[in-house]
Coordinates of C-alpha atoms in Angstrom, one line a residue:
M1 CA -75.1 1.1 235.0
S2 CA -73.5 -0.4 238.1
A3 CA -74.6 0.5 241.6
C4 CA -71.3 2.4 242.2
D5 CA -71.6 4.3 238.9
S6 CA -75.2 5.2 239.6
Q7 CA -74.5 6.5 243.1
E8 CA -71.5 8.5 241.9
A9 CA -73.7 10.0 239.2
V10 CA -76.2 11.1 241.8
R11 CA -73.5 12.7 243.9
R12 CA -72.2 14.8 241.0
R13 CA -75.5 16.2 240.0
P14 CA -76.6 19.5 241.6
F15 CA -79.4 19.0 244.0
G16 CA -81.5 21.7 242.4
R17 CA -85.2 21.5 243.2
L18 CA -86.8 18.3 244.4
R19 CA -89.6 17.7 242.0
A20 CA -91.2 15.3 244.4
A21 CA -91.1 17.9 247.1
L22 CA -92.7 20.4 244.8
A23 CA -95.4 18.0 244.0
V24 CA -96.1 17.7 247.7
A25 CA -96.3 21.5 247.9
V26 CA -98.9 21.6 245.1
V27 CA -101.0 19.0 247.0
T28 CA -100.8 21.2 250.0
A29 CA -102.0 24.3 248.1
S30 CA -104.8 22.4 246.5
T31 CA -106.2 20.8 249.6
A32 CA -105.9 24.0 251.6
V33 CA -108.7 25.6 249.6
A34 CA -110.9 22.5 249.1
P35 CA -114.3 22.9 250.7
V36 CA -115.1 20.4 253.4
V37 CA -118.4 18.6 252.6
P38 CA -120.0 16.7 255.5
A39 CA -119.8 12.9 255.1
A40 CA -123.2 11.4 254.4
A41 CA -124.3 7.8 254.2
T42 CA -125.0 6.6 250.7
P43 CA -127.1 3.6 249.5
R44 CA -125.7 0.1 250.0
P45 CA -123.8 -1.0 246.9
Q46 CA -125.6 -3.2 244.4
E47 CA -125.5 -6.9 245.2
D48 CA -124.2 -7.8 241.8
T49 CA -121.1 -5.6 242.3
P50 CA -118.7 -7.8 244.4
A51 CA -115.9 -6.2 246.3
S52 CA -113.3 -8.1 244.2
D53 CA -114.5 -6.1 241.1
R54 CA -114.1 -2.7 242.7
A55 CA -111.3 -0.1 242.7
Y56 CA -111.2 3.0 244.9
V57 CA -109.9 6.4 244.0
A58 CA -108.8 9.1 246.5
N59 CA -109.7 12.5 245.1
T60 CA -107.5 14.9 246.9
T61 CA -109.0 18.3 245.9
A62 CA -112.6 17.1 246.2
R63 CA -111.9 15.2 249.4
T64 CA -113.9 12.3 248.3
L65 CA -113.5 8.6 247.7
S66 CA -114.9 7.2 244.4
F67 CA -116.0 3.5 244.1
L68 CA -115.4 2.1 240.7
D69 CA -117.1 -0.9 239.2
T70 CA -114.2 -2.1 237.0
D71 CA -116.3 -4.2 234.8
D72 CA -118.8 -1.5 233.8
R73 CA -116.3 1.3 234.3
T74 CA -118.7 3.4 236.3
V75 CA -118.7 5.2 239.6
T76 CA -121.2 3.4 241.9
H77 CA -120.7 5.6 244.9
T78 CA -118.9 8.7 246.1
V79 CA -118.2 9.2 249.7
A80 CA -117.2 12.5 251.2
V81 CA -114.1 12.4 253.4
P82 CA -113.9 15.8 255.2
S83 CA -110.5 15.1 256.8
G84 CA -108.8 14.7 253.4
A85 CA -108.1 12.2 250.8
A86 CA -104.4 11.9 249.9
D87 CA -104.1 8.1 249.4
V88 CA -106.2 4.9 249.9
G89 CA -105.5 1.3 250.9
V90 CA -108.1 -1.5 251.2
S91 CA -108.4 -4.4 253.6
W92 CA -110.5 -7.1 251.8
R93 CA -110.7 -9.1 255.0
V94 CA -112.9 -6.5 256.8
H95 CA -114.2 -4.7 253.8
R96 CA -112.7 -1.4 254.7
A97 CA -110.9 1.4 252.8
Y98 CA -108.4 3.5 254.8
V99 CA -108.0 7.0 253.4
T100 CA -105.1 9.2 254.6
G101 CA -105.9 12.8 255.2
G102 CA -102.7 14.4 253.8
S103 CA -101.6 18.0 254.5
G104 CA -103.2 19.6 257.5
S105 CA -104.6 16.3 258.8
H106 CA -103.6 13.8 261.5
T107 CA -106.2 11.2 260.9
V108 CA -107.1 8.2 258.7
S109 CA -110.7 7.9 257.7
V110 CA -112.3 4.4 257.8
V111 CA -114.8 3.7 255.0
D112 CA -117.1 0.7 255.0
T113 CA -116.9 -0.6 251.4
E114 CA -120.1 -2.6 251.7
R115 CA -122.2 0.3 252.9
A116 CA -120.2 3.1 251.3
R117 CA -119.9 5.4 254.2
V118 CA -117.3 6.7 256.7
V119 CA -117.6 4.6 259.9
G120 CA -114.7 6.1 261.9
T121 CA -111.5 7.9 262.1
I122 CA -108.1 6.9 263.5
R123 CA -105.7 9.4 264.9
V124 CA -102.2 9.0 263.6
G125 CA -99.2 11.3 263.1
D126 CA -99.0 14.7 261.3
R127 CA -99.8 14.7 257.6
P128 CA -100.6 11.1 256.9
E129 CA -99.7 10.5 253.2
G130 CA -99.0 7.0 251.9
I131 CA -100.7 3.8 253.0
A132 CA -100.1 0.1 252.4
V133 CA -102.2 -2.9 253.6
S134 CA -100.7 -6.3 254.2
R135 CA -101.7 -9.2 251.9
D136 CA -103.7 -10.8 254.7
G137 CA -105.6 -7.6 255.3
R138 CA -104.8 -7.5 259.0
R139 CA -102.4 -4.5 259.1
A140 CA -102.3 -1.1 257.5
Y141 CA -99.1 1.0 257.5
V142 CA -99.4 4.8 257.3
T143 CA -96.6 7.3 256.6
N144 CA -96.8 10.4 258.7
A145 CA -94.8 12.9 256.6
D146 CA -94.4 15.8 259.1
S147 CA -93.9 13.5 262.1
G148 CA -91.3 11.3 260.5
T149 CA -93.1 8.2 261.6
V150 CA -95.2 5.2 260.5
S151 CA -98.4 4.2 262.2
V152 CA -99.2 0.5 262.4
I153 CA -103.0 0.0 262.3
D154 CA -104.9 -3.1 263.4
T155 CA -107.6 -3.2 260.7
G156 CA -109.8 -5.6 262.8
R157 CA -110.0 -3.1 265.7
N158 CA -109.3 0.1 263.8
R159 CA -106.7 1.3 266.2
V160 CA -103.0 2.1 266.2
L161 CA -100.9 -0.7 267.6
R162 CA -97.5 1.2 267.5
T163 CA -95.7 4.1 266.0
V164 CA -92.3 3.6 264.4
R165 CA -89.8 6.5 263.8
V166 CA -88.3 6.5 260.3
G167 CA -86.5 9.1 258.1
A168 CA -87.5 12.6 257.2
F169 CA -90.8 13.1 255.3
P170 CA -91.8 9.5 254.7
R171 CA -94.0 9.2 251.7
G172 CA -94.3 5.8 250.0
V173 CA -94.7 2.5 251.8
A174 CA -95.0 -1.2 250.8
V175 CA -95.3 -4.5 252.6
S176 CA -93.4 -7.6 251.7
P177 CA -95.6 -10.5 250.3
D178 CA -95.0 -12.5 253.5
G179 CA -95.9 -9.5 255.7
K180 CA -92.7 -9.7 257.6
H181 CA -91.1 -6.4 256.4
V182 CA -92.3 -2.9 255.6
Y183 CA -90.4 -0.6 253.3
V184 CA -90.7 3.2 253.7
A185 CA -89.5 5.7 251.2
N186 CA -88.2 8.8 253.0
L187 CA -88.4 11.7 250.6
L188 CA -86.2 14.2 252.3
S189 CA -83.8 11.7 253.7
G190 CA -83.2 10.1 250.4
S191 CA -83.4 6.7 252.0
V192 CA -85.5 3.6 252.6
S193 CA -86.3 2.4 256.2
V194 CA -86.8 -1.3 256.6
I195 CA -89.2 -2.2 259.4
A196 CA -89.5 -5.7 260.8
A197 CA -93.3 -6.2 261.3
A198 CA -92.5 -8.1 264.5
P199 CA -91.4 -6.6 266.8
G200 CA -92.2 -3.4 264.9
R201 CA -88.9 -1.5 264.7
V202 CA -86.5 -0.3 262.0
V203 CA -83.9 -3.0 261.3
A204 CA -82.1 -1.3 258.4
T205 CA -81.8 2.0 256.6
V206 CA -80.7 2.0 253.0
P207 CA -79.3 5.3 251.6
L208 CA -80.0 6.0 248.0
G209 CA -77.4 8.7 247.3
T210 CA -76.7 12.3 248.2
G211 CA -79.4 14.7 247.1
T212 CA -81.8 11.9 246.2
A213 CA -85.6 12.2 247.0
A214 CA -87.3 8.9 247.6
Y215 CA -91.0 9.0 246.6
D216 CA -92.5 5.6 246.3
V217 CA -91.6 1.9 246.9
A218 CA -92.8 -1.4 245.7
V219 CA -91.7 -5.0 246.4
S220 CA -91.3 -7.9 243.9
P221 CA -93.6 -10.9 244.2
D222 CA -90.8 -13.1 245.6
G223 CA -89.9 -10.4 248.1
R224 CA -86.2 -10.3 247.1
L225 CA -86.2 -6.9 245.4
A226 CA -87.6 -3.5 246.4
Y227 CA -88.0 -0.8 243.8
V228 CA -87.8 2.9 244.8
S229 CA -88.7 5.9 242.6
T230 CA -86.2 8.6 243.2
G231 CA -85.7 12.1 241.9
N232 CA -83.3 15.0 242.2
G233 CA -83.8 16.6 238.8
T234 CA -83.1 13.3 236.9
E235 CA -85.3 10.4 237.8
Y236 CA -84.4 6.8 238.6
V237 CA -85.9 3.6 240.0
S238 CA -83.4 2.3 242.5
V239 CA -83.3 -1.5 242.9
I240 CA -82.6 -2.8 246.4
D241 CA -81.6 -6.3 247.4
T242 CA -83.9 -6.8 250.4
R243 CA -81.8 -9.6 251.9
A244 CA -78.6 -7.6 252.0
A245 CA -80.4 -4.2 252.4
T246 CA -78.2 -2.6 249.7
V247 CA -78.7 -0.8 246.4
L248 CA -77.9 -3.0 243.4
D249 CA -78.6 -0.5 240.6
A250 CA -80.5 2.6 239.5
V251 CA -82.5 2.5 236.3
P252 CA -82.9 5.9 234.6
V253 CA -86.5 6.8 233.7
E254 CA -86.5 9.8 231.4
A255 CA -90.2 10.4 231.6
G256 CA -90.1 10.9 235.4
A257 CA -90.6 8.5 238.3
E258 CA -93.3 8.8 240.9
S259 CA -95.7 5.9 241.7
L260 CA -94.9 2.3 241.2
A261 CA -96.6 -1.0 240.6
V262 CA -95.1 -4.5 240.0
S263 CA -96.7 -7.2 237.8
P264 CA -97.7 -10.4 239.6
D265 CA -95.0 -12.4 237.7
G266 CA -92.3 -9.8 238.6
G267 CA -91.5 -9.2 235.0
S268 CA -92.6 -5.6 234.7
V269 CA -92.3 -2.5 236.9
Y270 CA -94.7 0.3 236.0
V271 CA -93.6 3.8 236.8
S272 CA -95.9 6.8 236.6
S273 CA -94.3 10.1 235.4
G274 CA -96.3 12.2 237.9
F275 CA -95.7 16.0 238.3
G276 CA -98.5 16.8 235.8
N277 CA -97.0 14.5 233.1
D278 CA -99.0 11.8 231.3
E279 CA -96.6 8.9 230.7
V280 CA -96.2 5.5 232.2
S281 CA -92.8 3.8 231.8
V282 CA -92.4 0.0 231.9
I283 CA -89.2 -1.5 233.2
D284 CA -88.4 -5.0 231.9
T285 CA -86.8 -6.7 234.9
E286 CA -85.2 -9.4 232.7
V287 CA -82.9 -6.8 231.1
G288 CA -83.1 -4.1 233.8
T289 CA -84.0 -1.1 231.6
V290 CA -87.1 0.8 230.5
A291 CA -88.5 -1.3 227.6
R292 CA -91.4 0.8 226.6
S293 CA -93.8 3.5 227.7
F294 CA -97.4 4.7 226.9
R295 CA -99.4 7.8 227.5
V296 CA -102.4 8.2 229.7
P297 CA -104.9 11.0 228.8
G298 CA -105.1 13.5 231.6
G299 CA -102.0 12.5 233.5
A300 CA -100.3 9.7 235.4
E301 CA -100.1 9.7 239.2
G302 CA -101.3 6.8 241.3
L303 CA -101.2 3.2 239.9
A304 CA -102.9 -0.1 240.8
L305 CA -103.1 -3.4 239.1
G306 CA -106.2 -5.7 239.0
Y307 CA -107.5 -8.8 237.2
E308 CA -104.3 -10.7 237.9
G309 CA -102.2 -7.8 236.5
R310 CA -103.9 -7.7 233.2
Q311 CA -105.6 -4.4 233.8
M312 CA -104.2 -1.2 235.3
Y313 CA -106.0 1.7 236.9
V314 CA -104.4 5.1 236.8
A315 CA -105.3 8.2 238.8
T316 CA -104.7 11.2 236.6
G317 CA -103.7 13.8 239.2
L318 CA -104.5 17.2 240.6
G319 CA -105.4 19.0 237.4
S320 CA -107.8 16.3 236.3
R321 CA -110.8 14.3 237.4
S322 CA -110.6 10.9 235.8
A323 CA -109.5 7.3 236.3
V324 CA -108.1 5.5 233.3
Y325 CA -108.2 1.8 232.5
V326 CA -105.2 0.3 230.6
D327 CA -104.8 -3.2 229.2
T328 CA -101.3 -4.2 230.4
E329 CA -100.9 -6.8 227.6
T330 CA -101.2 -4.2 224.9
D331 CA -100.6 -1.0 226.8
R332 CA -103.8 0.2 225.2
V333 CA -106.1 2.7 227.0
M334 CA -109.4 0.8 227.4
G335 CA -111.5 3.7 228.7
T336 CA -111.9 6.5 231.3
T337 CA -114.3 7.2 234.1
T338 CA -115.0 10.6 235.6
V339 CA -114.3 10.7 239.3
G340 CA -113.8 13.6 241.8
T341 CA -111.4 16.5 241.3
G342 CA -107.7 15.8 241.9
P343 CA -107.5 11.9 241.8
M344 CA -104.1 11.0 243.3
G345 CA -104.3 7.5 244.9
V346 CA -106.0 4.3 243.7
A347 CA -106.4 0.8 245.2
V348 CA -108.1 -2.4 244.3
E349 CA -110.1 -4.6 246.7
S350 CA -109.6 -8.3 246.1
E351 CA -108.6 -11.4 248.0
P352 CA -104.9 -12.0 247.0
E353 CA -103.6 -15.3 245.8
P354 CA -101.4 -17.3 248.3
V355 CA -97.8 -16.1 248.5
D356 CA -95.6 -18.0 246.1
T357 CA -91.9 -17.4 247.0
R358 CA -90.9 -18.5 243.5
A359 CA -93.0 -15.9 241.8
G360 CA -90.9 -13.8 239.4
T361 CA -87.7 -15.8 239.9
G362 CA -87.8 -17.2 236.4
R363 CA -87.5 -13.7 234.9
R364 CA -85.5 -11.9 237.6
I365 CA -82.0 -10.9 236.7
H366 CA -79.0 -10.5 239.0
W367 CA -78.7 -6.7 238.9
K368 CA -74.9 -6.7 239.5
T369 CA -74.0 -8.9 236.5
G370 CA -77.0 -8.6 234.2
Q371 CA -77.3 -12.4 234.3
K372 CA -80.2 -14.6 235.6
P373 CA -79.6 -16.5 238.8
A374 CA -78.3 -20.0 238.2
A375 CA -81.4 -21.5 239.9
A376 CA -83.7 -19.7 237.4
R377 CA -81.9 -20.8 234.2

């Protein structure tokens, strides 16, 4: 499907209901009745559980953060987050997890991942939802859905450096591998805002089509492509050329498109079905289509990759209370761990490898022609 064809197809479909917006409404209803449990200090993590072997799950309904030992597949600690737990991002540099409050909140909770306790809160905009931490761990970017802004947090000082206005109801956010650009999925605007990290302002806005809801965004390892999950009754993953700030194509995903994760080699894009469904679709970037899919018991919401992309962690959603481990080489479910109620977001704490600008170029296709770039042949 060409970019023009995909955009015309979007224009011709009735807007109907925005499934992504409905999902947000469900989150609102769930968190509104969740009891607020005072945050309490918990024992220091075991010395034989290094930070690089941990994943963190934001349990929206329970308002807690679960610490996962990914080797033993056990919960080592549970930290209460009274201000809410919509999503989580981790800064390996300062050993902190940043938990967005979601509906009814205007704060981000700071959790010390070595001592497993809340050590502070940062006031941001209204309804902080998505969060992304730069590869060097120095900056965290938070989407404030009801304010239409992004808060830029200095993770060393735990304070907001600046606030950037973007589109309507920003939800997903991702940082380029070199840390120079931030991509924001504006759900109600159906667009992606491109922020230049320095000086911290929007330098481009990429429309995805009339009636499109932009939910999540992820960037390829070489930084040349951005993938955006979109929905307006029929789900796509839109492909953006980050250099030209234009849409190259839209890949249909029949199972549904919500959260995204890109493999370290750039060859696969994982797409959770979300909305109470239990399927993960895998886009092969060499051919530009969904190549396969697999089911996750309990549901498929938030995604994160660990162990050099060989293992995936899946948060199973509002109606569940488990995290699922998947072997990405075989698409086989390796096990599950019981966490808090309503797991929605998941993140892994590990020191990233140095940025390789050539990563993924050997398998990346030219989305306009379906051919590999000449340099990659």
